[in-house]
Coordinates of C-alpha atoms (C1' of nucleotides) in Angstrom, one line a residue:
Chain K
M1 CA 69.8 141.7 20.7
G2 CA 69.8 144.3 23.5
C3 CA 72.4 146.3 21.6
S4 CA 70.0 147.6 18.9
V5 CA 67.5 148.7 21.6
D6 CA 70.3 150.3 23.5
K7 CA 71.3 152.2 20.4
I8 CA 67.7 153.4 19.9
F9 CA 67.6 154.7 23.5
E10 CA 71.0 156.3 23.2
D11 CA 70.3 158.0 19.9
F12 CA 67.1 159.2 21.4
L13 CA 69.0 160.8 24.3
N14 CA 71.7 162.3 22.1
K15 CA 69.5 163.8 19.6
K16 CA 68.0 167.0 20.7
S17 CA 64.2 167.0 20.5
F18 CA 62.2 169.3 18.4
F19 CA 60.0 169.8 21.3
V20 CA 60.8 172.1 24.2
N21 CA 57.4 172.0 25.7
K22 CA 55.1 169.7 23.9
D23 CA 52.3 170.5 26.3
A24 CA 51.8 173.8 24.5
L25 CA 50.2 171.9 21.6
N26 CA 47.9 170.0 23.9
I27 CA 44.2 170.9 23.9
K28 CA 44.3 171.3 27.7
F29 CA 47.1 173.8 27.7
T30 CA 46.1 177.2 28.8
P31 CA 48.3 179.8 27.1
E32 CA 49.1 183.3 28.4
T33 CA 47.2 185.0 25.7
I34 CA 44.3 183.8 23.6
P35 CA 44.6 185.4 20.1
H36 CA 41.4 186.5 18.4
R37 CA 39.1 186.0 21.3
E38 CA 39.7 189.4 22.9
E39 CA 36.2 190.4 22.3
E40 CA 34.7 187.3 23.8
I41 CA 37.1 187.4 26.8
N42 CA 36.1 191.0 27.5
M43 CA 32.5 190.3 27.2
L44 CA 32.6 187.3 29.5
A45 CA 34.7 189.3 32.0
R46 CA 32.2 192.1 32.0
I47 CA 29.4 189.6 32.6
L48 CA 31.3 187.9 35.5
A49 CA 32.8 190.9 37.1
P50 CA 29.8 191.6 39.4
A51 CA 30.9 188.5 41.3
L52 CA 33.8 190.6 42.7
R53 CA 31.3 192.8 44.3
L54 CA 29.4 189.8 45.6
E55 CA 26.6 190.3 43.2
R56 CA 25.4 187.4 41.3
P57 CA 26.6 187.5 37.7
S58 CA 24.1 186.6 35.0
N59 CA 23.9 183.1 33.7
V60 CA 25.6 182.7 30.4
F61 CA 25.1 180.4 27.5
I62 CA 28.0 179.8 25.2
F63 CA 27.7 178.2 21.7
G64 CA 30.3 177.4 19.2
K65 CA 31.7 174.5 17.2
T66 CA 34.5 172.3 18.5
G67 CA 37.8 174.0 18.6
T68 CA 36.5 177.6 18.7
G69 CA 38.0 178.3 22.0
K70 CA 35.0 178.2 24.2
T71 CA 36.4 176.2 27.0
L72 CA 39.7 177.9 26.8
T73 CA 38.1 181.4 27.0
V74 CA 35.9 180.4 29.9
D75 CA 38.9 178.9 31.8
H76 CA 41.0 181.9 31.1
V77 CA 38.5 184.4 32.4
T78 CA 37.5 182.4 35.4
N79 CA 41.1 181.7 36.3
Q80 CA 41.8 185.4 36.3
L81 CA 38.6 186.0 38.3
S82 CA 39.6 183.5 40.9
R83 CA 43.0 185.0 41.2
I84 CA 41.7 188.4 41.8
A85 CA 39.1 187.1 44.2
K86 CA 41.8 185.4 46.1
E87 CA 43.9 188.5 46.3
K88 CA 41.1 190.5 47.6
N89 CA 39.8 187.8 49.9
I90 CA 36.5 187.5 48.1
P91 CA 34.8 184.1 48.6
L92 CA 34.5 182.9 45.1
K93 CA 34.6 179.3 43.8
V94 CA 34.6 178.2 40.3
V95 CA 33.5 174.6 39.5
R96 CA 33.8 173.1 36.1
I97 CA 32.1 169.9 35.2
N98 CA 32.3 168.1 31.9
C99 CA 28.9 166.6 31.4
K100 CA 29.9 164.3 28.7
M101 CA 32.1 162.2 31.0
H102 CA 30.3 158.9 31.1
K103 CA 29.6 157.7 34.7
V104 CA 30.6 161.1 36.1
A105 CA 27.9 163.6 35.3
D106 CA 25.4 162.0 32.9
T107 CA 22.4 161.8 35.2
E108 CA 20.8 164.3 37.5
Y109 CA 22.0 162.5 40.6
R110 CA 25.5 162.1 39.4
L111 CA 25.9 165.7 38.3
I112 CA 24.7 167.2 41.6
A113 CA 26.7 164.6 43.5
E114 CA 29.8 165.5 41.5
I115 CA 29.4 169.2 42.1
A116 CA 28.8 168.7 45.8
R117 CA 32.0 166.6 46.0
D118 CA 33.8 169.5 44.7
F119 CA 32.8 171.4 47.8
G120 CA 34.1 168.6 50.0
Q121 CA 30.7 166.9 50.5
E122 CA 31.0 163.1 50.4
I123 CA 28.2 161.6 48.4
P124 CA 27.9 157.9 47.7
A125 CA 27.6 156.7 44.1
T126 CA 24.1 155.3 44.8
G127 CA 21.6 154.8 47.6
L128 CA 20.5 158.3 48.4
P129 CA 17.2 159.7 47.2
T130 CA 17.9 162.4 44.6
N131 CA 16.3 165.2 46.6
E132 CA 18.5 164.2 49.5
V133 CA 21.5 164.8 47.4
Y134 CA 20.1 168.2 46.5
K135 CA 19.7 168.9 50.2
L136 CA 23.2 168.0 51.0
F137 CA 24.4 170.0 48.1
K138 CA 22.4 173.0 49.1
N139 CA 23.7 172.8 52.7
V140 CA 27.3 172.5 51.8
I141 CA 27.1 175.5 49.5
D142 CA 25.1 177.6 51.8
S143 CA 27.2 176.9 54.8
S144 CA 29.2 180.0 54.2
K145 CA 28.8 183.1 52.2
Q146 CA 30.2 182.6 48.7
E147 CA 29.9 183.3 45.1
I148 CA 29.8 180.2 42.9
I149 CA 30.4 180.0 39.2
L150 CA 29.3 176.7 37.8
I151 CA 30.6 175.8 34.4
L152 CA 28.7 173.0 32.7
D153 CA 30.8 171.9 29.7
E154 CA 29.1 170.0 26.9
I155 CA 25.8 170.6 28.6
D156 CA 23.8 169.5 25.6
S157 CA 24.8 165.9 26.1
L158 CA 23.6 166.0 29.7
I159 CA 20.2 167.4 28.7
K160 CA 19.7 164.9 26.0
R161 CA 20.4 162.1 28.4
A162 CA 18.8 163.4 31.6
G163 CA 16.3 166.0 30.6
D164 CA 16.3 169.6 31.5
E165 CA 14.9 169.2 35.0
V166 CA 18.3 169.4 36.5
L167 CA 18.8 172.9 35.2
Y168 CA 15.4 173.9 36.4
N169 CA 16.2 172.6 39.9
L170 CA 19.6 174.3 39.9
T171 CA 18.1 177.7 39.1
R172 CA 15.5 177.1 41.7
I173 CA 18.0 176.2 44.3
N174 CA 19.6 179.5 43.7
Q175 CA 16.6 181.3 44.9
E176 CA 16.5 179.3 48.1
L177 CA 20.1 180.0 49.1
K178 CA 20.6 182.5 51.9
N179 CA 24.3 183.0 51.9
S180 CA 25.6 181.9 48.5
K181 CA 24.8 182.7 44.9
I182 CA 25.3 180.5 41.9
S183 CA 25.8 181.5 38.4
I184 CA 25.8 179.0 35.6
I185 CA 27.9 179.0 32.5
G186 CA 26.6 176.5 30.0
I187 CA 28.8 175.5 27.2
S188 CA 27.4 173.7 24.2
N189 CA 28.4 173.0 20.7
D190 CA 24.9 172.2 19.5
V191 CA 23.2 175.5 18.7
T192 CA 19.8 174.0 18.2
F193 CA 19.5 172.2 21.5
I194 CA 18.4 175.3 23.4
N195 CA 15.1 175.2 21.6
N196 CA 14.1 171.9 23.2
L197 CA 14.4 173.4 26.7
D198 CA 11.6 174.2 29.0
S199 CA 10.9 177.8 28.4
R200 CA 11.4 178.7 32.1
V201 CA 14.8 177.1 32.0
K202 CA 15.5 178.7 28.7
S203 CA 14.9 182.2 29.8
S204 CA 16.6 182.0 33.2
L205 CA 19.7 180.2 31.8
S206 CA 20.3 182.3 28.8
E207 CA 20.3 185.7 30.5
E208 CA 23.4 186.3 28.4
K209 CA 24.3 184.5 25.2
M210 CA 27.6 184.3 23.4
V211 CA 28.4 182.7 20.1
F212 CA 31.9 181.8 19.2
P213 CA 32.5 182.0 15.5
P214 CA 34.9 179.6 13.8
Y215 CA 38.5 180.8 13.3
D216 CA 39.6 181.6 9.8
A217 CA 42.9 180.4 8.4
V218 CA 44.7 183.6 9.3
Q219 CA 43.6 183.5 12.8
L220 CA 44.5 179.9 13.1
K221 CA 47.9 180.7 11.9
D222 CA 48.4 183.3 14.6
I223 CA 47.3 180.8 17.2
L224 CA 49.7 178.2 16.0
M225 CA 52.6 180.6 15.8
E226 CA 52.0 181.5 19.4
R227 CA 52.0 178.0 20.5
A228 CA 54.8 176.9 18.3
K229 CA 57.1 179.5 19.9
I230 CA 56.6 177.7 23.2
A231 CA 56.5 174.2 22.0
F232 CA 59.3 173.9 19.5
A233 CA 63.0 174.5 19.8
P234 CA 64.3 177.4 17.7
N235 CA 64.8 176.8 14.0
T236 CA 63.1 173.4 13.9
I237 CA 60.0 174.4 12.1
Q238 CA 59.2 176.5 9.0
E239 CA 56.5 179.0 8.8
S240 CA 55.0 177.3 5.8
V241 CA 54.4 174.2 7.9
I242 CA 52.3 176.2 10.3
S243 CA 50.4 177.8 7.4
K244 CA 49.6 174.5 6.1
C245 CA 48.2 173.2 9.4
A246 CA 46.1 176.3 9.7
A247 CA 44.8 175.9 6.1
Y248 CA 43.8 172.3 6.7
A249 CA 42.0 173.0 9.9
A250 CA 40.3 176.1 8.4
R251 CA 38.9 173.8 5.8
E252 CA 37.3 171.9 8.6
H253 CA 35.0 174.5 10.2
G254 CA 38.0 176.4 11.7
D255 CA 38.8 173.9 14.3
A256 CA 41.8 175.0 16.4
R257 CA 41.9 171.7 18.1
K258 CA 42.5 170.1 14.8
A259 CA 45.1 172.6 13.8
L260 CA 47.1 172.0 17.0
N261 CA 46.8 168.3 16.7
L262 CA 48.1 168.4 13.1
L263 CA 51.1 170.5 14.2
R264 CA 51.9 168.2 17.1
I265 CA 51.6 165.0 15.1
A266 CA 53.7 166.5 12.3
G267 CA 56.4 167.2 14.8
E268 CA 56.2 163.8 16.2
L269 CA 56.4 162.2 12.9
A270 CA 59.4 164.2 11.8
E271 CA 61.1 163.4 15.0
R272 CA 60.6 159.8 14.6
L273 CA 62.1 160.0 11.1
N274 CA 65.2 161.7 12.5
K275 CA 64.7 164.7 10.3
E276 CA 66.5 168.0 10.7
K277 CA 63.5 170.1 10.4
I278 CA 59.8 169.7 10.2
D279 CA 58.5 170.2 6.7
E280 CA 55.3 170.3 4.8
T281 CA 55.3 166.6 3.9
D282 CA 55.0 165.9 7.6
V283 CA 51.8 167.8 7.8
D284 CA 50.3 165.7 5.0
A285 CA 51.4 162.6 6.9
A286 CA 49.8 164.0 10.0
E287 CA 46.6 164.7 8.2
E288 CA 46.5 161.0 7.2
K289 CA 47.2 159.9 10.7
D290 CA 45.2 162.6 12.4
E291 CA 44.3 161.4 15.9
S292 CA 42.4 164.6 16.4
D293 CA 39.1 162.7 16.5
S294 CA 38.7 162.1 20.2
T295 CA 36.7 159.1 19.1
D296 CA 39.7 156.9 20.0
D297 CA 39.4 158.0 23.6
T298 CA 35.7 157.9 23.7
V299 CA 35.6 154.4 22.3
K300 CA 38.2 153.2 24.8
K301 CA 36.2 154.5 27.7
L302 CA 33.0 152.9 26.5
P303 CA 31.4 150.1 28.6
K304 CA 32.3 146.7 27.3
Q305 CA 28.8 146.0 26.0
S306 CA 28.7 149.1 23.9
Q307 CA 32.1 148.2 22.6
A308 CA 30.8 144.8 21.6
V309 CA 27.9 146.5 19.8
L310 CA 30.2 148.8 18.0
Y311 CA 32.5 145.9 17.1
A312 CA 29.7 144.0 15.7
T313 CA 28.8 146.8 13.3
L314 CA 32.4 147.2 12.3
L315 CA 32.7 143.5 11.6
I316 CA 29.7 143.5 9.3
L317 CA 31.0 146.6 7.6
K318 CA 34.2 144.8 6.6
S319 CA 32.3 142.5 4.3
R320 CA 29.4 144.7 3.2
E321 CA 28.3 148.2 2.3
P322 CA 26.8 150.5 4.9
P323 CA 23.2 150.2 5.5
I324 CA 23.3 147.6 8.3
L325 CA 20.1 146.6 9.9
T326 CA 19.8 146.2 13.7
G327 CA 18.6 142.6 13.5
E328 CA 21.6 141.5 11.7
M329 CA 23.9 143.4 13.9
Y330 CA 22.3 141.9 17.0
D331 CA 23.1 138.4 15.8
V332 CA 26.7 139.3 15.3
Y333 CA 26.7 141.0 18.6
K334 CA 25.4 137.8 20.3
S335 CA 28.1 135.7 18.7
I336 CA 30.7 138.2 20.0
C337 CA 29.3 138.0 23.5
I338 CA 29.5 134.2 23.4
R339 CA 33.0 134.2 22.1
T340 CA 34.1 136.6 24.8
A341 CA 32.1 134.8 27.4
S342 CA 30.3 138.0 28.4
K343 CA 26.6 138.4 29.1
V344 CA 24.3 138.7 26.2
L345 CA 22.0 141.7 26.6
T346 CA 18.5 141.8 25.3
Q347 CA 17.6 143.3 22.0
R348 CA 15.7 146.0 23.9
R349 CA 18.8 147.1 25.8
V350 CA 21.0 146.9 22.8
S351 CA 18.6 149.2 21.1
D352 CA 19.2 151.7 23.8
L353 CA 23.0 151.2 23.5
I354 CA 22.7 152.0 19.8
N355 CA 21.0 155.2 20.7
E356 CA 23.7 156.1 23.1
L357 CA 26.4 155.5 20.5
D358 CA 24.4 157.6 18.1
M359 CA 24.4 160.5 20.5
L360 CA 28.1 160.2 21.0
G361 CA 28.4 160.5 17.3
I362 CA 30.2 157.2 16.9
L363 CA 27.4 155.6 15.1
N364 CA 24.6 156.9 12.9
A365 CA 21.3 155.2 13.4
K366 CA 18.2 156.1 11.4
V367 CA 14.8 154.5 11.8
V368 CA 13.5 153.3 8.5
S369 CA 10.5 151.4 7.5
K370 CA 11.0 148.7 5.0
G371 CA 7.4 148.2 4.4
R372 CA 6.5 144.6 4.1
Y373 CA 9.9 143.7 5.5
G374 CA 9.3 145.5 8.8
R375 CA 10.8 148.4 10.5
T376 CA 14.4 148.8 11.7
R377 CA 17.2 151.2 12.0
E378 CA 20.0 151.6 9.5
L379 CA 23.4 151.8 10.9
R380 CA 26.3 153.6 9.5
L381 CA 29.7 154.8 10.7
P382 CA 30.3 158.5 10.3
L383 CA 34.1 157.9 10.6
A384 CA 37.0 158.1 8.3
E385 CA 38.5 154.8 7.0
D386 CA 41.7 155.0 9.0
V387 CA 39.9 155.9 12.2
V388 CA 37.7 152.8 11.7
V389 CA 40.7 150.6 11.3
R390 CA 42.3 151.9 14.4
I391 CA 39.1 151.6 16.4
E392 CA 38.7 148.1 15.2
N393 CA 42.1 147.0 16.4
M394 CA 41.5 148.8 19.7
L395 CA 38.2 147.0 20.2
K396 CA 39.8 143.7 19.3
A397 CA 42.3 144.3 22.1
E398 CA 39.7 145.6 24.5
L399 CA 37.4 142.7 24.0
N400 CA 40.2 140.1 24.0
L401 CA 39.5 138.8 20.6
Chain A
dC1 C1' -6.7 149.0 -11.1
dG2 C1' -6.7 151.0 -6.7
dA3 C1' -8.3 151.5 -1.9
dG4 C1' -7.9 149.4 2.2
dA5 C1' -6.3 145.4 5.0
dT6 C1' -2.2 142.8 6.2
dT7 C1' 2.4 142.0 7.5
dC8 C1' 7.0 142.0 9.1
dA9 C1' 10.9 143.3 12.0
dT10 C1' 11.8 145.9 15.3
dG11 C1' 11.1 150.6 17.6
dT12 C1' 9.5 152.2 22.1
dG13 C1' 7.1 152.9 26.5
dA14 C1' 6.0 151.1 31.1
dA15 C1' 6.7 148.3 34.7
dG16 C1' 9.4 144.9 37.0
dT17 C1' 13.9 142.7 38.8
dA18 C1' 18.7 142.5 40.4
dT19 C1' 22.4 144.7 42.5
dA20 C1' 24.8 147.7 45.2
dC21 C1' 24.7 151.0 48.5
dC22 C1' 22.4 154.3 52.1
dT23 C1' 20.0 155.5 56.5
dT24 C1' 17.3 154.3 60.4
dT25 C1' 16.3 151.7 64.3
dA26 C1' 15.9 148.3 67.7
dG27 C1' 18.4 145.2 70.3
dG28 C1' 22.3 143.6 72.8
dC29 C1' 26.5 144.1 74.9
dT30 C1' 29.9 147.0 77.4
dT31 C1' 31.1 150.4 80.6
dA32 C1' 31.1 153.6 84.3
dA33 C1' 28.8 155.3 88.1
Chain R
dA1 C1' 21.5 153.9 83.1
dA2 C1' 24.2 155.6 79.4
dG3 C1' 26.9 154.7 75.4
dC4 C1' 28.3 152.2 71.5
dC5 C1' 28.2 148.5 68.1
dT6 C1' 25.6 145.4 65.0
dA7 C1' 22.3 143.6 62.1
dA8 C1' 17.9 143.8 60.1
dA9 C1' 14.5 146.7 57.8
dG10 C1' 13.2 149.8 54.6
dG11 C1' 14.7 153.1 50.8
dT12 C1' 17.1 154.7 46.4
dA13 C1' 19.7 154.8 41.8
dT14 C1' 21.1 152.4 37.9
dA15 C1' 21.4 148.8 34.5
dC16 C1' 19.0 145.6 32.6
dT17 C1' 14.8 142.5 31.4
dT18 C1' 10.0 141.4 30.4
dC19 C1' 5.8 142.5 28.4
dA20 C1' 3.0 144.7 25.3
dC21 C1' 1.8 147.7 22.0
dA22 C1' 3.1 151.1 18.1
dT23 C1' 4.9 151.9 13.4
dG24 C1' 4.7 152.5 8.6
dA25 C1' 5.5 151.4 3.9
dA26 C1' 5.8 147.1 0.8
dT27 C1' 2.7 143.7 -0.4
dC28 C1' -1.7 141.4 -0.7
dT29 C1' -6.8 141.2 -1.3
dC30 C1' -10.8 141.9 -3.4
dG31 C1' -14.5 144.7 -5.2
dT32 C1' -15.3 147.4 -9.1
dA33 C1' -14.8 149.7 -13.6

DNA sequence: CGAGATTCATGTGAAGTATACCTTTAGGCTTAA
DNA sequence: AAGCCTAAAGGTATACTTCACATGAATCTCGTA
């Protein structure tokens, strides 16, 4: 029995991998150069440069679809900036917070607490009045002279959940600081969301605006080539493979994240099949299997109750066509809770959970009046078939079903 | 036949409750002078 | 007497519940042509 497994492991060790440095295909990887974002990089650098002279840089608002290099560009520029500041002994601190992270920065209290923790200020998860948290935050920042650049990634989801008061308070705090200065870089992939902001916040926050256009196929190819050079061993991948990944991703609003994922998955698939080289069929297979949708991750991190809600919808969807009504879903949800011996939440609460899922883009909910037959929301899944299947299995495991 | 009333199923806002955690404060006990 | 520890009192954020009212078009009702 063990022999076959041994053999697998041995083969694995003997065969040389396609990958030299798979990290290069990871979204989080920060490459040396960022192709086709020179202009944006320069612009951002010019905006932030005053920090080196201890002048407060303008706040910046950055828009762009997923995979257009927003986060990457900001990271790149701020890293360089930090490096130079360090060399020249300039007190500069860059803090980056992802506002979408559930339970980390999705309320006013938690966001400020999280930033303060970054400055070494301990703040309990609960118990303190919010303005007390502001005070602690202010004190720790202002205790020494320093420039602070605060990057709020996916800021739109924070505003939708917690309102724009946080931003107002942040800008206001800035004026009360004696020693330090804060600049805010807001990153959002929803262009329309700025219109819903309080006008004071709007004007003070978008002193500078930047829009990241999607990449076209040619640009995507350049990006992939660059990464492929680092990631793959020589002579394991054909140029046509890269072109194909680029083309697929270009079709989808020029999403570089998608392109990188395709390339990585294609490589993994080819490797698993013991191929000599990666070829174009692997890209097609990768497209099928595409794990790009971070939905997987999001769903896994969801609270149990939300997972149950989602699973209920999925379950109904297996036997019926899309428009699912909330009442029906709630019944199924109840039975799931009973089966898993977990608490059954009220319809009121579930209603809110649905809204949260809707905002996360995992579920589509639209209120609809059915006249004589009441008012409800129609639920749909905006996800591809294969993603749904995968999520369903995952939820089954998560919920112990 | 058509305008207006009715109805249904649930959306939605406000206020209340439970839980977990925080700070403050008043004793009470220890300790050192 | 000063110092330190402890436990109770009084507060807050968050997740959830309870209560009550709002919605809005399909259907019903009934006066009128």
